[in-house]
């Protein structure tokens, strides 16, 4: 026995408006719009309807404000004082929970946990120390004086 054929439900999109006996735009308007859009469309110039709107993020489901990367989490957990109580365990991420458990095991004497946690912490610390420090105003003054001294010595040596 064959299933009865269904009629497609009417769509509200303008592309299928002609199926309902309606027209979204007349053919003349459609060709004028497509011609004007094609003039300004190209590499790095998407059509107006596909361009970013002002004030709206392109990644709505992206990283939340205040979220921390793994390096920051391990450094904070390792630098906390012992005996800290966790206020609300449901606010911890799985990564934080696993690191806390690893730290607890390491503190309990588990050598494998110690090696794991210390390796993670050392890696995070080494990445932190690679970041260039922002020079202060005093550093700039010392640097400028050093450059002047070197220039003076070079000019004296060449004369």
mmCIF file with all atom_site columns, C-alpha atoms in Angstrom:
data_model
loop_
_atom_site.group_PDB
_atom_site.id
_atom_site.type_symbol
_atom_site.label_atom_id
_atom_site.label_alt_id
_atom_site.label_comp_id
_atom_site.label_asym_id
_atom_site.label_entity_id
_atom_site.label_seq_id
_atom_site.pdbx_PDB_ins_code
_atom_site.Cartn_x
_atom_site.Cartn_y
_atom_site.Cartn_z
_atom_site.occupancy
_atom_site.B_iso_or_equiv
_atom_site.pdbx_formal_charge
_atom_site.auth_seq_id
_atom_site.auth_comp_id
_atom_site.auth_asym_id
_atom_site.auth_atom_id
_atom_site.pdbx_PDB_model_num
ATOM 1   C CA . UNK A 1 1   ? 0.000  0.000  0.000   1.00 0.00 ? 1   UNK A CA 1
ATOM 2   C CA . UNK A 1 2   ? 1.400  3.378  -0.982  1.00 0.00 ? 2   UNK A CA 1
ATOM 3   C CA . UNK A 1 3   ? 1.533  6.282  1.414   1.00 0.00 ? 3   UNK A CA 1
ATOM 4   C CA . UNK A 1 4   ? -0.615 9.218  0.357   1.00 0.00 ? 4   UNK A CA 1
ATOM 5   C CA . UNK A 1 5   ? 1.410  12.002 -1.213  1.00 0.00 ? 5   UNK A CA 1
ATOM 6   C CA . UNK A 1 6   ? 1.676  15.149 0.814   1.00 0.00 ? 6   UNK A CA 1
ATOM 7   C CA . UNK A 1 7   ? 1.446  18.635 -0.464  1.00 0.00 ? 7   UNK A CA 1
ATOM 8   C CA . UNK A 1 8   ? 4.380  20.758 0.623   1.00 0.00 ? 8   UNK A CA 1
ATOM 9   C CA . UNK A 1 9   ? 3.383  23.276 3.233   1.00 0.00 ? 9   UNK A CA 1
ATOM 10  C CA . UNK A 1 10  ? 3.459  26.821 1.939   1.00 0.00 ? 10  UNK A CA 1
ATOM 11  C CA . UNK A 1 11  ? 6.731  28.462 2.762   1.00 0.00 ? 11  UNK A CA 1
ATOM 12  C CA . UNK A 1 12  ? 6.965  32.037 3.937   1.00 0.00 ? 12  UNK A CA 1
ATOM 13  C CA . UNK A 1 13  ? 10.219 32.682 2.121   1.00 0.00 ? 13  UNK A CA 1
ATOM 14  C CA . UNK A 1 14  ? 10.153 35.098 -0.820  1.00 0.00 ? 14  UNK A CA 1
ATOM 15  C CA . UNK A 1 15  ? 11.983 32.535 -2.959  1.00 0.00 ? 15  UNK A CA 1
ATOM 16  C CA . UNK A 1 16  ? 8.918  30.266 -2.907  1.00 0.00 ? 16  UNK A CA 1
ATOM 17  C CA . UNK A 1 17  ? 6.351  33.021 -3.125  1.00 0.00 ? 17  UNK A CA 1
ATOM 18  C CA . UNK A 1 18  ? 5.652  32.199 -6.757  1.00 0.00 ? 18  UNK A CA 1
ATOM 19  C CA . UNK A 1 19  ? 4.480  28.723 -5.658  1.00 0.00 ? 19  UNK A CA 1
ATOM 20  C CA . UNK A 1 20  ? 1.690  30.351 -3.673  1.00 0.00 ? 20  UNK A CA 1
ATOM 21  C CA . UNK A 1 21  ? 0.691  32.574 -6.533  1.00 0.00 ? 21  UNK A CA 1
ATOM 22  C CA . UNK A 1 22  ? 2.325  35.614 -4.980  1.00 0.00 ? 22  UNK A CA 1
ATOM 23  C CA . UNK A 1 23  ? 5.320  37.579 -6.112  1.00 0.00 ? 23  UNK A CA 1
ATOM 24  C CA . UNK A 1 24  ? 7.955  38.860 -3.768  1.00 0.00 ? 24  UNK A CA 1
ATOM 25  C CA . UNK A 1 25  ? 9.338  41.296 -6.326  1.00 0.00 ? 25  UNK A CA 1
ATOM 26  C CA . UNK A 1 26  ? 8.614  41.913 -9.908  1.00 0.00 ? 26  UNK A CA 1
ATOM 27  C CA . UNK A 1 27  ? 11.185 40.605 -12.359 1.00 0.00 ? 27  UNK A CA 1
ATOM 28  C CA . UNK A 1 28  ? 12.295 44.129 -13.222 1.00 0.00 ? 28  UNK A CA 1
ATOM 29  C CA . UNK A 1 29  ? 13.035 44.993 -9.583  1.00 0.00 ? 29  UNK A CA 1
ATOM 30  C CA . UNK A 1 30  ? 14.910 41.723 -9.101  1.00 0.00 ? 30  UNK A CA 1
ATOM 31  C CA . UNK A 1 31  ? 17.209 42.338 -12.056 1.00 0.00 ? 31  UNK A CA 1
ATOM 32  C CA . UNK A 1 32  ? 17.894 45.935 -11.000 1.00 0.00 ? 32  UNK A CA 1
ATOM 33  C CA . UNK A 1 33  ? 18.753 44.832 -7.444  1.00 0.00 ? 33  UNK A CA 1
ATOM 34  C CA . UNK A 1 34  ? 21.022 42.018 -8.581  1.00 0.00 ? 34  UNK A CA 1
ATOM 35  C CA . UNK A 1 35  ? 22.834 44.300 -11.023 1.00 0.00 ? 35  UNK A CA 1
ATOM 36  C CA . UNK A 1 36  ? 23.507 46.958 -8.379  1.00 0.00 ? 36  UNK A CA 1
ATOM 37  C CA . UNK A 1 37  ? 24.667 44.347 -5.855  1.00 0.00 ? 37  UNK A CA 1
ATOM 38  C CA . UNK A 1 38  ? 27.018 42.716 -8.354  1.00 0.00 ? 38  UNK A CA 1
ATOM 39  C CA . UNK A 1 39  ? 28.761 46.047 -8.964  1.00 0.00 ? 39  UNK A CA 1
ATOM 40  C CA . UNK A 1 40  ? 30.033 46.136 -5.397  1.00 0.00 ? 40  UNK A CA 1
ATOM 41  C CA . UNK A 1 41  ? 30.445 42.411 -4.722  1.00 0.00 ? 41  UNK A CA 1
ATOM 42  C CA . UNK A 1 42  ? 33.824 40.753 -4.915  1.00 0.00 ? 42  UNK A CA 1
ATOM 43  C CA . UNK A 1 43  ? 36.742 39.557 -2.864  1.00 0.00 ? 43  UNK A CA 1
ATOM 44  C CA . UNK A 1 44  ? 36.450 41.181 0.553   1.00 0.00 ? 44  UNK A CA 1
ATOM 45  C CA . UNK A 1 45  ? 33.162 42.869 -0.435  1.00 0.00 ? 45  UNK A CA 1
ATOM 46  C CA . UNK A 1 46  ? 30.242 40.561 0.354   1.00 0.00 ? 46  UNK A CA 1
ATOM 47  C CA . UNK A 1 47  ? 26.673 41.506 -0.595  1.00 0.00 ? 47  UNK A CA 1
ATOM 48  C CA . UNK A 1 48  ? 25.017 43.974 1.776   1.00 0.00 ? 48  UNK A CA 1
ATOM 49  C CA . UNK A 1 49  ? 22.664 41.327 3.190   1.00 0.00 ? 49  UNK A CA 1
ATOM 50  C CA . UNK A 1 50  ? 25.665 39.177 4.234   1.00 0.00 ? 50  UNK A CA 1
ATOM 51  C CA . UNK A 1 51  ? 27.811 41.920 5.777   1.00 0.00 ? 51  UNK A CA 1
ATOM 52  C CA . UNK A 1 52  ? 28.292 42.230 9.537   1.00 0.00 ? 52  UNK A CA 1
ATOM 53  C CA . UNK A 1 53  ? 25.840 44.483 11.263  1.00 0.00 ? 53  UNK A CA 1
ATOM 54  C CA . UNK A 1 54  ? 27.311 47.183 13.472  1.00 0.00 ? 54  UNK A CA 1
ATOM 55  C CA . UNK A 1 55  ? 27.421 46.317 17.155  1.00 0.00 ? 55  UNK A CA 1
ATOM 56  C CA . UNK A 1 56  ? 26.705 42.617 16.663  1.00 0.00 ? 56  UNK A CA 1
ATOM 57  C CA . UNK A 1 57  ? 29.341 39.990 17.322  1.00 0.00 ? 57  UNK A CA 1
ATOM 58  C CA . UNK A 1 58  ? 30.174 37.548 14.588  1.00 0.00 ? 58  UNK A CA 1
ATOM 59  C CA . UNK A 1 59  ? 30.518 34.737 17.114  1.00 0.00 ? 59  UNK A CA 1
ATOM 60  C CA . UNK A 1 60  ? 27.388 34.715 19.249  1.00 0.00 ? 60  UNK A CA 1
ATOM 61  C CA . UNK A 1 61  ? 28.153 31.385 20.890  1.00 0.00 ? 61  UNK A CA 1
ATOM 62  C CA . UNK A 1 62  ? 31.830 32.202 21.415  1.00 0.00 ? 62  UNK A CA 1
ATOM 63  C CA . UNK A 1 63  ? 33.910 32.383 24.530  1.00 0.00 ? 63  UNK A CA 1
ATOM 64  C CA . UNK A 1 64  ? 32.086 34.027 27.398  1.00 0.00 ? 64  UNK A CA 1
ATOM 65  C CA . UNK A 1 65  ? 33.345 37.175 29.082  1.00 0.00 ? 65  UNK A CA 1
ATOM 66  C CA . UNK A 1 66  ? 35.547 36.418 32.045  1.00 0.00 ? 66  UNK A CA 1
ATOM 67  C CA . UNK A 1 67  ? 36.322 32.867 30.979  1.00 0.00 ? 67  UNK A CA 1
ATOM 68  C CA . UNK A 1 68  ? 39.904 31.793 31.567  1.00 0.00 ? 68  UNK A CA 1
ATOM 69  C CA . UNK A 1 69  ? 42.273 29.796 29.436  1.00 0.00 ? 69  UNK A CA 1
ATOM 70  C CA . UNK A 1 70  ? 43.887 26.616 30.715  1.00 0.00 ? 70  UNK A CA 1
ATOM 71  C CA . UNK A 1 71  ? 47.199 28.291 31.477  1.00 0.00 ? 71  UNK A CA 1
ATOM 72  C CA . UNK A 1 72  ? 45.536 30.867 33.739  1.00 0.00 ? 72  UNK A CA 1
ATOM 73  C CA . UNK A 1 73  ? 43.497 28.203 35.527  1.00 0.00 ? 73  UNK A CA 1
ATOM 74  C CA . UNK A 1 74  ? 46.476 25.988 36.408  1.00 0.00 ? 74  UNK A CA 1
ATOM 75  C CA . UNK A 1 75  ? 48.531 28.968 37.589  1.00 0.00 ? 75  UNK A CA 1
ATOM 76  C CA . UNK A 1 76  ? 45.701 30.239 39.819  1.00 0.00 ? 76  UNK A CA 1
ATOM 77  C CA . UNK A 1 77  ? 44.998 26.803 41.296  1.00 0.00 ? 77  UNK A CA 1
ATOM 78  C CA . UNK A 1 78  ? 48.656 26.126 42.024  1.00 0.00 ? 78  UNK A CA 1
ATOM 79  C CA . UNK A 1 79  ? 49.248 29.518 43.626  1.00 0.00 ? 79  UNK A CA 1
ATOM 80  C CA . UNK A 1 80  ? 46.269 29.356 45.985  1.00 0.00 ? 80  UNK A CA 1
ATOM 81  C CA . UNK A 1 81  ? 46.790 28.745 49.668  1.00 0.00 ? 81  UNK A CA 1
ATOM 82  C CA . UNK A 1 82  ? 46.026 25.345 51.161  1.00 0.00 ? 82  UNK A CA 1
ATOM 83  C CA . UNK A 1 83  ? 42.750 24.817 53.010  1.00 0.00 ? 83  UNK A CA 1
ATOM 84  C CA . UNK A 1 84  ? 40.635 26.801 50.548  1.00 0.00 ? 84  UNK A CA 1
ATOM 85  C CA . UNK A 1 85  ? 36.958 25.891 50.620  1.00 0.00 ? 85  UNK A CA 1
ATOM 86  C CA . UNK A 1 86  ? 35.106 25.709 47.300  1.00 0.00 ? 86  UNK A CA 1
ATOM 87  C CA . UNK A 1 87  ? 31.957 27.803 47.648  1.00 0.00 ? 87  UNK A CA 1
ATOM 88  C CA . UNK A 1 88  ? 29.917 26.381 44.785  1.00 0.00 ? 88  UNK A CA 1
ATOM 89  C CA . UNK A 1 89  ? 31.331 23.302 43.112  1.00 0.00 ? 89  UNK A CA 1
ATOM 90  C CA . UNK A 1 90  ? 28.773 23.569 40.294  1.00 0.00 ? 90  UNK A CA 1
ATOM 91  C CA . UNK A 1 91  ? 30.504 26.746 39.091  1.00 0.00 ? 91  UNK A CA 1
ATOM 92  C CA . UNK A 1 92  ? 33.771 24.891 38.434  1.00 0.00 ? 92  UNK A CA 1
ATOM 93  C CA . UNK A 1 93  ? 34.523 23.718 34.927  1.00 0.00 ? 93  UNK A CA 1
ATOM 94  C CA . UNK A 1 94  ? 35.382 20.076 34.392  1.00 0.00 ? 94  UNK A CA 1
ATOM 95  C CA . UNK A 1 95  ? 38.967 21.071 33.706  1.00 0.00 ? 95  UNK A CA 1
ATOM 96  C CA . UNK A 1 96  ? 39.195 22.961 37.019  1.00 0.00 ? 96  UNK A CA 1
ATOM 97  C CA . UNK A 1 97  ? 37.637 20.036 38.860  1.00 0.00 ? 97  UNK A CA 1
ATOM 98  C CA . UNK A 1 98  ? 40.074 17.553 37.358  1.00 0.00 ? 98  UNK A CA 1
ATOM 99  C CA . UNK A 1 99  ? 43.034 19.774 38.161  1.00 0.00 ? 99  UNK A CA 1
ATOM 100 C CA . UNK A 1 100 ? 41.823 20.218 41.740  1.00 0.00 ? 100 UNK A CA 1
ATOM 101 C CA . UNK A 1 101 ? 41.497 16.463 42.089  1.00 0.00 ? 101 UNK A CA 1
ATOM 102 C CA . UNK A 1 102 ? 44.988 16.016 40.675  1.00 0.00 ? 102 UNK A CA 1
ATOM 103 C CA . UNK A 1 103 ? 46.361 18.595 43.094  1.00 0.00 ? 103 UNK A CA 1
ATOM 104 C CA . UNK A 1 104 ? 44.615 16.841 45.998  1.00 0.00 ? 104 UNK A CA 1
ATOM 105 C CA . UNK A 1 105 ? 46.136 13.502 44.973  1.00 0.00 ? 105 UNK A CA 1
ATOM 106 C CA . UNK A 1 106 ? 49.560 15.106 44.560  1.00 0.00 ? 106 UNK A CA 1
ATOM 107 C CA . UNK A 1 107 ? 49.319 16.634 48.031  1.00 0.00 ? 107 UNK A CA 1
ATOM 108 C CA . UNK A 1 108 ? 48.311 13.192 49.333  1.00 0.00 ? 108 UNK A CA 1
ATOM 109 C CA . UNK A 1 109 ? 51.574 11.719 48.059  1.00 0.00 ? 109 UNK A CA 1
ATOM 110 C CA . UNK A 1 110 ? 50.697 10.328 44.605  1.00 0.00 ? 110 UNK A CA 1
ATOM 111 C CA . UNK A 1 111 ? 53.955 10.759 42.654  1.00 0.00 ? 111 UNK A CA 1
ATOM 112 C CA . UNK A 1 112 ? 52.328 10.384 39.231  1.00 0.00 ? 112 UNK A CA 1
ATOM 113 C CA . UNK A 1 113 ? 49.845 13.129 40.078  1.00 0.00 ? 113 UNK A CA 1
ATOM 114 C CA . UNK A 1 114 ? 52.699 15.293 41.348  1.00 0.00 ? 114 UNK A CA 1
ATOM 115 C CA . UNK A 1 115 ? 54.626 14.850 38.107  1.00 0.00 ? 115 UNK A CA 1
ATOM 116 C CA . UNK A 1 116 ? 51.538 15.600 36.010  1.00 0.00 ? 116 UNK A CA 1
ATOM 117 C CA . UNK A 1 117 ? 50.509 18.726 37.915  1.00 0.00 ? 117 UNK A CA 1
ATOM 118 C CA . UNK A 1 118 ? 54.051 20.103 38.170  1.00 0.00 ? 118 UNK A CA 1
ATOM 119 C CA . UNK A 1 119 ? 54.621 19.539 34.437  1.00 0.00 ? 119 UNK A CA 1
ATOM 120 C CA . UNK A 1 120 ? 51.435 21.445 33.620  1.00 0.00 ? 120 UNK A CA 1
ATOM 121 C CA . UNK A 1 121 ? 52.350 24.250 36.002  1.00 0.00 ? 121 UNK A CA 1
ATOM 122 C CA . UNK A 1 122 ? 55.909 24.538 34.659  1.00 0.00 ? 122 UNK A CA 1
ATOM 123 C CA . UNK A 1 123 ? 54.634 24.691 31.069  1.00 0.00 ? 123 UNK A CA 1
ATOM 124 C CA . UNK A 1 124 ? 52.164 27.428 31.985  1.00 0.00 ? 124 UNK A CA 1
ATOM 125 C CA . UNK A 1 125 ? 54.800 29.393 33.889  1.00 0.00 ? 125 UNK A CA 1
ATOM 126 C CA . UNK A 1 126 ? 57.294 29.171 31.028  1.00 0.00 ? 126 UNK A CA 1
ATOM 127 C CA . UNK A 1 127 ? 54.690 30.550 28.628  1.00 0.00 ? 127 UNK A CA 1
ATOM 128 C CA . UNK A 1 128 ? 53.905 33.349 31.084  1.00 0.00 ? 128 UNK A CA 1
ATOM 129 C CA . UNK A 1 129 ? 57.570 34.369 31.322  1.00 0.00 ? 129 UNK A CA 1
ATOM 130 C CA . UNK A 1 130 ? 57.931 34.511 27.511  1.00 0.00 ? 130 UNK A CA 1
ATOM 131 C CA . UNK A 1 131 ? 55.501 37.401 27.288  1.00 0.00 ? 131 UNK A CA 1
ATOM 132 C CA . UNK A 1 132 ? 57.364 40.642 26.640  1.00 0.00 ? 132 UNK A CA 1
ATOM 133 C CA . UNK A 1 133 ? 57.105 43.029 29.581  1.00 0.00 ? 133 UNK A CA 1
ATOM 134 C CA . UNK A 1 134 ? 55.725 46.457 28.744  1.00 0.00 ? 134 UNK A CA 1
ATOM 135 C CA . UNK A 1 135 ? 58.530 48.997 29.162  1.00 0.00 ? 135 UNK A CA 1
ATOM 136 C CA . UNK A 1 136 ? 57.923 51.731 31.695  1.00 0.00 ? 136 UNK A CA 1
ATOM 137 C CA . UNK A 1 137 ? 58.733 55.407 31.192  1.00 0.00 ? 137 UNK A CA 1
ATOM 138 C CA . UNK A 1 138 ? 61.952 54.993 33.149  1.00 0.00 ? 138 UNK A CA 1
ATOM 139 C CA . UNK A 1 139 ? 62.975 52.063 30.919  1.00 0.00 ? 139 UNK A CA 1
ATOM 140 C CA . UNK A 1 140 ? 62.466 54.254 27.856  1.00 0.00 ? 140 UNK A CA 1
ATOM 141 C CA . UNK A 1 141 ? 64.694 56.995 29.340  1.00 0.00 ? 141 UNK A CA 1
ATOM 142 C CA . UNK A 1 142 ? 67.465 54.511 30.130  1.00 0.00 ? 142 UNK A CA 1
ATOM 143 C CA . UNK A 1 143 ? 67.199 52.985 26.658  1.00 0.00 ? 143 UNK A CA 1
ATOM 144 C CA . UNK A 1 144 ? 67.403 56.402 24.957  1.00 0.00 ? 144 UNK A CA 1
ATOM 145 C CA . UNK A 1 145 ? 70.478 57.330 27.053  1.00 0.00 ? 145 UNK A CA 1
ATOM 146 C CA . UNK A 1 146 ? 72.141 54.037 26.138  1.00 0.00 ? 146 UNK A CA 1
ATOM 147 C CA . UNK A 1 147 ? 71.472 54.588 22.426  1.00 0.00 ? 147 UNK A CA 1
ATOM 148 C CA . UNK A 1 148 ? 72.954 58.094 22.647  1.00 0.00 ? 148 UNK A CA 1
ATOM 149 C CA . UNK A 1 149 ? 76.067 56.763 24.425  1.00 0.00 ? 149 UNK A CA 1
ATOM 150 C CA . UNK A 1 150 ? 76.609 54.092 21.759  1.00 0.00 ? 150 UNK A CA 1
ATOM 151 C CA . UNK A 1 151 ? 76.166 56.657 18.959  1.00 0.00 ? 151 UNK A CA 1
ATOM 152 C CA . UNK A 1 152 ? 78.688 58.975 20.653  1.00 0.00 ? 152 UNK A CA 1
ATOM 153 C CA . UNK A 1 153 ? 81.231 56.182 21.050  1.00 0.00 ? 153 UNK A CA 1
ATOM 154 C CA . UNK A 1 154 ? 80.811 55.111 17.421  1.00 0.00 ? 154 UNK A CA 1
ATOM 155 C CA . UNK A 1 155 ? 81.253 58.664 16.141  1.00 0.00 ? 155 UNK A CA 1
ATOM 156 C CA . UNK A 1 156 ? 84.378 59.130 18.341  1.00 0.00 ? 156 UNK A CA 1
ATOM 157 C CA . UNK A 1 157 ? 85.837 55.845 17.109  1.00 0.00 ? 157 UNK A CA 1
ATOM 158 C CA . UNK A 1 158 ? 85.322 56.732 13.445  1.00 0.00 ? 158 UNK A CA 1
ATOM 159 C CA . UNK A 1 159 ? 87.006 60.157 13.755  1.00 0.00 ? 159 UNK A CA 1
#
